[in-house]
């Protein structure tokens, strides 16, 4: 084995079978994704090392030129390279093989695979959460667009699977949008744990060399360096919190899916879906199965399972760099986050495609006597004690049912309500305190929430774009050996 591949004091590495079991067989796409992030960190790290005088300008230029070439080639030279100790060291060995140990061996100055890996994972998670957050905001916007379109479509809301009160389909969708907004806020709160860059933490306790972690953090779009080196390499709690928040969003969407699936049955007939959103049966020609909703509901379990798996792997591990946490637990979070992103995109199409059937909704609301509570409250407004009003209206409903009617008549009502408007529109709009009668205020709050989430996402994208431009400029300056931009300009 050459000295370029010898792992420190060791003289050999694990066998090929073990390598495959531990490191897997990454596809060219997976290699490109990981090394794109790693090389981005390398670019920022080399800019800082040169500014601090830890790597000479000629060596930095040679390293950066080779790294830029690999990036342009999408790391094709490494697609079939041996990885006896993982992809990163295969990449570093490639640089050493082409530039020599005197140049290639300087890249790892002032750092460890521990802080490098934690930084790469933070950047990857940052991108993943930005994408998921964007999909959730789009779903919230779709819900609100449909809510506004169907604000006047009367329907019953159910409690214990029994028709209970009159609402509108738009009011229901606005409620889902508000609940989803809290899930987005939880995801944003979790993502704030990614504001600090682990680079500079080295193996677990910082570096003796005069590095500048704040400069690297700024070039990579972080708010600042880690506050504590050991915490930076030991902790992956942000990933767990983000996965928990994502699972919460999936739970909200799964409940929406349950309602839409129930309402799309022939027995309810409240909503219909176009052919592109349903499936048929291989044996029963009459079937129109809203099967996509079953995927929406089921994938929440994938996120919950991923959190449980990652948390179980993290439990009782030492508070230091740990493969159980930094590799295995983090590896378990990806499928969960992807499952949530998938279910949110499915939900967008389903909410857009769902069409309410107003006549059916109204008829079921009327036949379910869902205006009874409003009538009881009208009696209360006339000075009748609530329990008396509750009994009197309940007696009226019982008499109507006994004679086979599905609606109350004026003759059924107590004398105090002889002149009362009985239309469900009138009774529904009387429900205030955040009820259907307050739709405009409810909708305005939900819309403001959605816009605030979109604005925050836009600011984050702009900050990352600014940092990326500063990094590109600094790298270009090193490649041409021009004076680099002032370090302060790269921070935020």
Coordinates of C-alpha atoms in Angstrom, one line a residue:
X1 CA 0.0 0.0 0.0
X2 CA 1.3 3.5 -0.8
X3 CA 1.8 6.1 1.8
X4 CA -1.0 8.2 0.2
X5 CA -3.5 5.5 1.2
X6 CA -2.0 4.2 4.4
X7 CA -4.4 5.2 7.3
X8 CA -1.9 6.7 9.8
X9 CA -0.3 4.1 11.9
X10 CA -2.0 1.3 10.1
X11 CA -0.4 -0.6 7.2
X12 CA -3.6 -2.0 5.6
X13 CA -7.3 -1.3 5.2
X14 CA -10.5 -3.4 5.5
X15 CA -11.2 -6.0 2.9
X16 CA -13.4 -5.3 -0.2
X17 CA -16.4 -7.1 1.2
X18 CA -16.3 -5.0 4.4
X19 CA -15.8 -1.9 2.3
X20 CA -18.9 -2.7 0.4
X21 CA -20.9 -3.3 3.5
X22 CA -19.7 -0.1 5.2
X23 CA -19.4 2.3 2.3
X24 CA -21.8 0.8 -0.2
X25 CA -21.5 1.2 -3.9
X26 CA -22.5 4.8 -4.6
X27 CA -23.8 5.6 -8.1
X28 CA -22.2 8.3 -10.2
X29 CA -25.0 10.6 -9.3
X30 CA -24.5 9.9 -5.6
X31 CA -20.7 10.5 -5.9
X32 CA -21.3 13.7 -7.7
X33 CA -23.8 15.0 -5.1
X34 CA -21.5 14.2 -2.2
X35 CA -18.3 15.5 -3.7
X36 CA -20.0 18.7 -5.0
X37 CA -20.7 19.6 -1.4
X38 CA -17.3 18.4 -0.2
X39 CA -15.4 20.4 -2.9
X40 CA -17.5 23.5 -2.1
X41 CA -16.2 23.3 1.5
X42 CA -12.7 22.7 0.1
X43 CA -12.9 25.8 -2.0
X44 CA -13.8 27.9 1.1
X45 CA -11.3 26.2 3.3
X46 CA -8.5 26.8 0.8
X47 CA -9.4 30.5 0.4
X48 CA -9.1 30.8 4.2
X49 CA -5.9 28.8 4.5
X50 CA -4.3 31.1 1.9
X51 CA -5.5 34.2 3.6
X52 CA -4.0 32.9 6.9
X53 CA -0.7 32.0 5.3
X54 CA -1.1 28.3 6.0
X55 CA -1.0 27.4 2.3
X56 CA 1.1 29.2 -0.3
X57 CA -0.7 30.9 -3.2
X58 CA 0.9 28.6 -5.8
X59 CA -0.2 25.5 -3.9
X60 CA -3.7 26.9 -3.4
X61 CA -4.0 27.8 -7.0
X62 CA -2.9 24.3 -8.1
X63 CA -5.4 22.6 -5.7
X64 CA -8.2 24.9 -6.7
X65 CA -7.5 24.3 -10.4
X66 CA -7.7 20.6 -10.0
X67 CA -10.8 20.8 -7.8
X68 CA -12.5 23.1 -10.4
X69 CA -11.6 20.6 -13.2
X70 CA -13.1 17.7 -11.2
X71 CA -16.3 19.7 -10.6
X72 CA -16.5 20.5 -14.3
X73 CA -16.1 16.8 -15.1
X74 CA -18.8 16.0 -12.4
X75 CA -16.1 13.9 -10.7
X76 CA -16.1 11.3 -13.5
X77 CA -12.5 10.3 -12.7
X78 CA -13.7 9.1 -9.3
X79 CA -16.8 7.1 -10.5
X80 CA -14.8 3.8 -10.4
X81 CA -12.0 4.7 -8.0
X82 CA -11.4 2.3 -5.1
X83 CA -12.8 3.5 -1.8
X84 CA -11.0 1.5 0.9
X85 CA -11.7 4.2 3.5
X86 CA -14.7 6.0 2.0
X87 CA -15.3 8.4 -0.8
X88 CA -13.7 11.5 0.7
X89 CA -10.3 9.9 1.1
X90 CA -10.5 8.5 -2.5
X91 CA -11.1 12.1 -3.6
X92 CA -8.1 13.4 -1.5
X93 CA -5.9 10.6 -2.8
X94 CA -6.8 11.6 -6.4
X95 CA -5.6 15.1 -5.7
X96 CA -2.4 13.8 -4.1
X97 CA -1.8 11.5 -7.1
X98 CA -2.1 14.3 -9.5
X99 CA -0.4 17.1 -7.5
X100 CA 2.0 15.2 -5.3
X101 CA 2.0 15.0 -1.5
X102 CA 3.6 18.4 -1.1
X103 CA 0.7 20.1 -2.7
X104 CA -2.3 17.7 -2.4
X105 CA -1.4 16.8 1.1
X106 CA -2.0 20.4 2.3
X107 CA -5.7 20.4 1.6
X108 CA -6.6 18.8 5.0
X109 CA -4.6 21.4 7.0
X110 CA -6.4 22.6 10.1
X111 CA -9.4 20.3 9.9
X112 CA -10.6 16.7 10.3
X113 CA -13.0 14.5 8.5
X114 CA -15.2 15.0 11.5
X115 CA -15.9 18.7 11.0
X116 CA -15.8 18.3 7.2
X117 CA -18.4 15.6 7.3
X118 CA -20.6 17.6 9.8
X119 CA -20.4 20.6 7.5
X120 CA -21.2 18.7 4.4
X121 CA -24.2 17.1 6.1
X122 CA -25.4 20.5 7.4
X123 CA -25.2 21.9 3.9
X124 CA -27.0 18.9 2.4
X125 CA -29.7 19.1 5.1
X126 CA -30.0 22.9 4.5
X127 CA -30.8 22.2 0.8
X128 CA -33.2 19.4 1.6
X129 CA -35.1 21.5 4.1
X130 CA -35.3 24.4 1.8
X131 CA -36.8 22.2 -0.9
X132 CA -39.2 20.6 1.5
X133 CA -40.2 24.0 3.0
X134 CA -40.8 25.3 -0.5
X135 CA -43.2 22.4 -1.3
X136 CA -45.0 22.9 2.0
X137 CA -45.5 26.6 1.3
X138 CA -46.8 25.7 -2.2
X139 CA -49.3 23.3 -0.6
X140 CA -50.4 26.0 1.8
X141 CA -50.9 28.4 -1.1
X142 CA -52.9 25.7 -3.0
X143 CA -55.1 25.1 0.0
X144 CA -55.8 28.9 0.4
X145 CA -56.5 29.3 -3.3
X146 CA -59.1 26.5 -3.2
X147 CA -60.4 27.8 0.1
X148 CA -61.2 31.2 -1.4
X149 CA -62.8 29.6 -4.5
X150 CA -65.1 27.4 -2.3
X151 CA -65.7 29.7 0.6
X152 CA -69.5 29.6 0.1
X153 CA -69.9 25.8 -0.5
X154 CA -71.9 24.7 2.5
X155 CA -71.2 21.3 4.0
X156 CA -71.5 19.5 7.4
X157 CA -68.5 19.0 9.6
X158 CA -68.5 15.7 11.5
X159 CA -67.6 14.8 15.0
X160 CA -67.3 11.1 15.9
X161 CA -68.2 10.5 12.2
X162 CA -71.7 12.0 12.7
X163 CA -72.9 15.2 11.1
X164 CA -72.4 18.0 13.6
X165 CA -72.3 21.6 12.5
X166 CA -72.5 23.6 9.2
X167 CA -69.3 24.9 7.7
X168 CA -68.1 25.5 4.2
X169 CA -65.6 23.5 2.2
X170 CA -63.4 26.7 1.9
X171 CA -63.5 27.1 5.6
X172 CA -62.3 23.5 6.1
X173 CA -59.4 24.0 3.7
X174 CA -58.3 27.3 5.4
X175 CA -58.1 25.4 8.6
X176 CA -55.8 22.8 7.1
X177 CA -53.7 25.7 5.7
X178 CA -53.3 27.2 9.2
X179 CA -52.3 23.9 10.7
X180 CA -49.8 23.3 7.9
X181 CA -48.4 26.8 8.6
X182 CA -47.5 25.7 12.2
X183 CA -45.7 22.7 10.7
X184 CA -43.7 25.0 8.4
X185 CA -42.8 27.2 11.4
X186 CA -41.6 24.1 13.2
X187 CA -39.5 23.2 10.2
X188 CA -38.1 26.7 10.1
X189 CA -37.3 26.6 13.8
X190 CA -35.4 23.4 13.3
X191 CA -33.5 24.7 10.3
X192 CA -32.1 27.5 12.4
X193 CA -29.9 24.9 14.0
X194 CA -28.0 24.9 10.7
X195 CA -26.9 28.6 11.1
X196 CA -23.6 27.6 12.6
X197 CA -20.8 26.0 10.5
X198 CA -18.9 23.1 12.0
X199 CA -15.7 23.8 10.1
X200 CA -13.0 24.7 12.5
X201 CA -14.1 22.2 15.1
X202 CA -11.5 19.7 13.7
X203 CA -11.7 16.3 15.3
X204 CA -13.5 17.4 18.4
X205 CA -11.6 20.3 20.1
X206 CA -10.7 22.9 17.5
X207 CA -7.2 23.4 15.9
X208 CA -3.9 24.7 17.2
X209 CA -3.3 26.3 13.8
X210 CA -4.3 30.0 13.3
X211 CA -7.4 29.2 11.1
X212 CA -10.4 31.5 10.6
X213 CA -13.6 29.5 11.0
X214 CA -15.7 32.6 10.6
X215 CA -14.3 33.3 7.2
X216 CA -15.2 29.7 6.0
X217 CA -18.6 30.0 7.6
X218 CA -19.4 33.2 5.7
X219 CA -18.2 31.8 2.4
X220 CA -20.5 28.8 2.8
X221 CA -23.5 30.9 3.7
X222 CA -23.6 30.2 7.5
X223 CA -24.3 32.9 10.0
X224 CA -21.2 32.1 11.9
X225 CA -18.8 29.4 13.1
X226 CA -19.7 26.8 15.8
X227 CA -19.8 28.0 19.3
X228 CA -18.4 24.8 20.7
X229 CA -16.1 22.4 18.8
X230 CA -17.2 19.1 20.5
X231 CA -20.9 20.0 20.1
X232 CA -20.3 20.7 16.4
X233 CA -19.0 17.2 15.6
X234 CA -21.0 15.3 18.3
X235 CA -24.5 16.6 17.6
X236 CA -26.9 15.9 14.8
X237 CA -30.0 17.0 16.8
X238 CA -31.0 19.5 14.1
X239 CA -31.6 16.6 11.7
X240 CA -33.8 14.9 14.3
X241 CA -35.8 18.1 15.0
X242 CA -36.2 18.7 11.3
X243 CA -37.4 15.2 10.7
X244 CA -39.9 15.5 13.6
X245 CA -41.2 18.7 12.2
X246 CA -41.5 17.1 8.7
X247 CA -43.3 14.1 10.3
X248 CA -45.7 16.6 11.9
X249 CA -46.4 18.1 8.5
X250 CA -47.0 14.6 7.1
X251 CA -49.5 13.9 9.9
X252 CA -51.4 17.0 9.0
X253 CA -51.5 16.1 5.4
X254 CA -52.5 12.5 6.2
X255 CA -55.6 13.8 8.1
X256 CA -56.5 15.8 5.0
X257 CA -56.0 12.7 2.9
X258 CA -58.3 10.7 5.2
X259 CA -61.1 13.3 4.9
X260 CA -60.8 13.6 1.1
X261 CA -60.8 9.8 0.7
X262 CA -63.9 9.4 2.9
X263 CA -65.7 12.3 1.2
X264 CA -64.9 10.8 -2.3
X265 CA -66.8 7.6 -1.5
X266 CA -70.2 7.0 -3.1
X267 CA -71.7 7.0 0.4
X268 CA -70.6 10.6 1.0
X269 CA -70.2 11.9 -2.6
X270 CA -68.8 15.3 -1.3
X271 CA -65.9 15.5 -3.7
X272 CA -64.9 14.0 -7.0
X273 CA -61.5 13.6 -8.7
X274 CA -60.6 13.7 -12.4
X275 CA -59.5 10.5 -14.1
X276 CA -55.9 11.5 -13.9
X277 CA -56.0 11.3 -10.1
X278 CA -57.8 8.0 -9.6
X279 CA -57.2 4.4 -10.6
X280 CA -59.4 1.6 -11.8
X281 CA -59.6 -2.0 -10.8
X282 CA -58.1 -5.0 -12.6
X283 CA -61.3 -7.0 -11.8
X284 CA -64.1 -4.6 -11.1
X285 CA -64.8 -2.3 -14.1
X286 CA -67.0 0.1 -12.2
X287 CA -64.3 1.2 -9.7
X288 CA -62.8 4.7 -9.4
X289 CA -60.2 4.4 -6.6
X290 CA -58.7 7.5 -5.1
X291 CA -55.6 5.4 -4.5
X292 CA -53.2 8.4 -4.4
X293 CA -54.7 9.4 -1.1
X294 CA -53.6 6.1 0.4
X295 CA -50.0 7.0 -0.5
X296 CA -50.5 10.4 1.1
X297 CA -51.7 8.8 4.3
X298 CA -49.2 6.0 4.4
X299 CA -46.0 8.0 3.9
X300 CA -46.4 9.8 7.1
X301 CA -45.5 6.5 8.7
X302 CA -42.2 6.5 6.8
X303 CA -41.3 9.8 8.4
X304 CA -42.3 8.6 11.9
X305 CA -40.4 5.4 11.4
X306 CA -37.3 7.3 10.2
X307 CA -37.4 9.5 13.3
X308 CA -37.8 6.5 15.6
X309 CA -34.9 4.8 13.8
X310 CA -32.5 7.8 13.9
X311 CA -33.4 8.6 17.6
X312 CA -32.8 5.0 18.6
X313 CA -29.4 5.0 16.9
X314 CA -28.5 8.2 18.7
X315 CA -29.7 7.1 22.1
X316 CA -26.9 6.5 24.7
X317 CA -24.1 7.2 22.2
X318 CA -21.0 9.0 23.6
X319 CA -21.1 12.8 23.2
X320 CA -18.4 13.0 20.6
X321 CA -17.9 12.2 17.0
X322 CA -19.8 8.9 16.4
X323 CA -20.5 6.8 13.4
X324 CA -23.7 5.7 15.0
X325 CA -24.9 9.3 15.0
X326 CA -23.0 11.0 12.1
X327 CA -23.4 8.2 9.6
X328 CA -26.1 5.7 10.5
X329 CA -28.6 8.0 12.2
X330 CA -28.2 10.7 9.5
X331 CA -28.5 8.0 6.8
X332 CA -31.9 7.1 8.3
X333 CA -33.3 10.6 8.1
X334 CA -33.0 11.0 4.3
X335 CA -35.8 8.5 3.4
X336 CA -38.1 10.1 5.9
X337 CA -37.6 13.6 4.6
X338 CA -38.0 12.4 1.0
X339 CA -41.2 10.6 1.9
X340 CA -42.6 13.8 3.3
X341 CA -41.6 15.8 0.2
X342 CA -43.3 13.2 -2.0
X343 CA -46.5 13.2 0.0
X344 CA -46.7 17.0 0.0
X345 CA -46.4 17.1 -3.8
X346 CA -49.1 14.5 -4.2
X347 CA -51.3 16.5 -1.8
X348 CA -50.8 19.6 -4.0
X349 CA -52.2 17.8 -7.0
X350 CA -55.0 16.2 -5.1
X351 CA -56.2 19.4 -3.5
X352 CA -56.1 21.2 -6.8
X353 CA -57.9 18.3 -8.5
X354 CA -60.6 17.8 -5.9
X355 CA -64.0 19.2 -6.9
X356 CA -66.7 19.6 -4.3
X357 CA -70.3 18.6 -5.1
X358 CA -72.2 21.5 -3.5
X359 CA -75.7 19.9 -4.0
X360 CA -74.7 16.7 -2.2
X361 CA -72.9 18.6 0.6
X362 CA -75.8 20.9 1.2
X363 CA -78.4 18.0 1.2
X364 CA -76.4 16.0 3.7
X365 CA -76.0 19.1 5.9
X366 CA -79.7 19.7 5.8
X367 CA -80.6 16.0 6.5
X368 CA -78.1 16.0 9.4
X369 CA -79.9 18.8 11.3
X370 CA -76.5 20.5 11.6
X371 CA -78.1 23.9 12.3
X372 CA -79.5 22.7 15.6
X373 CA -76.8 24.1 17.8
X374 CA -77.2 27.5 16.1
X375 CA -80.9 27.4 16.9
X376 CA -80.3 26.5 20.5
X377 CA -77.9 29.5 20.7
X378 CA -80.6 31.8 19.3
X379 CA -82.8 30.7 22.1
X380 CA -80.0 31.5 24.6
X381 CA -79.9 34.9 23.0
X382 CA -83.6 35.3 23.9
X383 CA -82.8 34.6 27.5
X384 CA -83.5 30.8 27.6
X385 CA -80.9 28.8 29.7
X386 CA -78.6 26.8 27.5
X387 CA -79.6 23.4 28.9
X388 CA -83.3 24.2 28.3
X389 CA -82.6 25.4 24.8
X390 CA -80.5 22.3 24.2
X391 CA -83.4 20.1 25.3
X392 CA -86.1 22.0 23.4
X393 CA -84.2 21.9 20.1
X394 CA -83.3 18.2 20.7
X395 CA -87.0 17.5 21.2
X396 CA -87.8 19.2 17.9
X397 CA -85.2 17.1 16.0
X398 CA -86.6 13.9 17.6
X399 CA -90.2 14.7 16.5
X400 CA -89.0 15.4 13.0
X401 CA -87.1 12.2 12.8
X402 CA -90.1 10.2 14.2
X403 CA -92.4 11.4 11.5
X404 CA -89.8 10.7 8.8
X405 CA -88.7 14.2 8.1
X406 CA -85.1 15.2 7.5
X407 CA -85.5 18.9 8.2
X408 CA -87.0 21.0 10.9
X409 CA -90.1 23.1 10.1
X410 CA -91.3 26.2 11.9
X411 CA -93.9 24.2 13.6
X412 CA -91.2 22.1 15.3
X413 CA -89.5 25.2 16.9
X414 CA -90.2 26.8 20.3
X415 CA -92.3 30.0 20.1
X416 CA -89.3 32.2 20.6
X417 CA -88.0 31.0 17.2
X418 CA -91.3 31.3 15.3
X419 CA -89.9 34.0 13.0
X420 CA -86.3 32.7 12.7
X421 CA -84.6 32.3 9.4
X422 CA -84.0 28.6 8.9
X423 CA -81.6 28.6 6.0
X424 CA -78.3 26.9 6.6
X425 CA -76.5 29.9 5.0
X426 CA -77.9 32.2 7.7
X427 CA -77.2 29.7 10.5
X428 CA -73.6 29.0 9.3
X429 CA -72.6 32.6 9.0
X430 CA -73.7 33.2 12.6
X431 CA -70.8 31.1 13.8
X432 CA -68.1 33.6 14.8
X433 CA -65.1 33.4 17.1
X434 CA -63.0 31.9 14.3
X435 CA -66.0 30.0 12.8
X436 CA -67.3 30.1 9.2
X437 CA -68.8 33.5 9.8
X438 CA -65.3 34.9 10.4
X439 CA -64.0 33.4 7.1
X440 CA -62.4 36.7 5.9
X441 CA -60.4 37.1 9.1
X442 CA -59.4 33.5 9.2
X443 CA -58.3 33.6 5.5
X444 CA -56.4 36.8 6.0
X445 CA -54.4 35.3 8.9
X446 CA -53.6 32.1 6.9
X447 CA -52.6 34.1 3.8
X448 CA -50.3 36.4 5.9
X449 CA -48.7 33.3 7.4
X450 CA -48.1 31.8 4.0
X451 CA -46.6 35.0 2.6
X452 CA -44.3 35.3 5.7
X453 CA -43.0 31.8 5.1
X454 CA -42.4 32.5 1.4
X455 CA -40.6 35.8 2.3
X456 CA -38.3 34.0 4.8
X457 CA -37.4 31.4 2.2
X458 CA -36.7 34.1 -0.4
X459 CA -34.3 35.8 2.1
X460 CA -32.5 32.6 2.8
X461 CA -32.1 31.9 -0.9
X462 CA -30.7 35.4 -1.5
X463 CA -28.2 35.1 1.4
X464 CA -26.9 31.8 0.1
X465 CA -26.7 33.2 -3.4
X466 CA -24.6 36.1 -2.1
X467 CA -22.3 33.8 -0.2
X468 CA -21.9 31.6 -3.3
X469 CA -21.0 34.6 -5.4
X470 CA -18.4 35.7 -2.8
X471 CA -16.9 32.2 -2.8
X472 CA -16.7 32.1 -6.5
X473 CA -15.0 35.5 -6.6
X474 CA -12.5 34.5 -3.9
X475 CA -11.7 31.3 -5.7
X476 CA -11.2 33.1 -9.0
X477 CA -8.9 35.5 -7.4
X478 CA -6.8 32.7 -6.0
X479 CA -6.7 30.9 -9.4
X480 CA -5.4 34.1 -11.1
X481 CA -3.4 35.1 -8.0
X482 CA -5.2 38.4 -7.7
X483 CA -5.8 40.0 -4.3
X484 CA -8.8 38.2 -2.8
X485 CA -11.9 40.2 -1.8
X486 CA -12.0 41.5 1.8
X487 CA -13.0 38.7 4.2
X488 CA -15.7 40.9 5.7
X489 CA -17.6 41.0 2.5
X490 CA -18.2 37.3 2.5
X491 CA -19.9 37.2 5.9
X492 CA -23.5 37.9 6.8

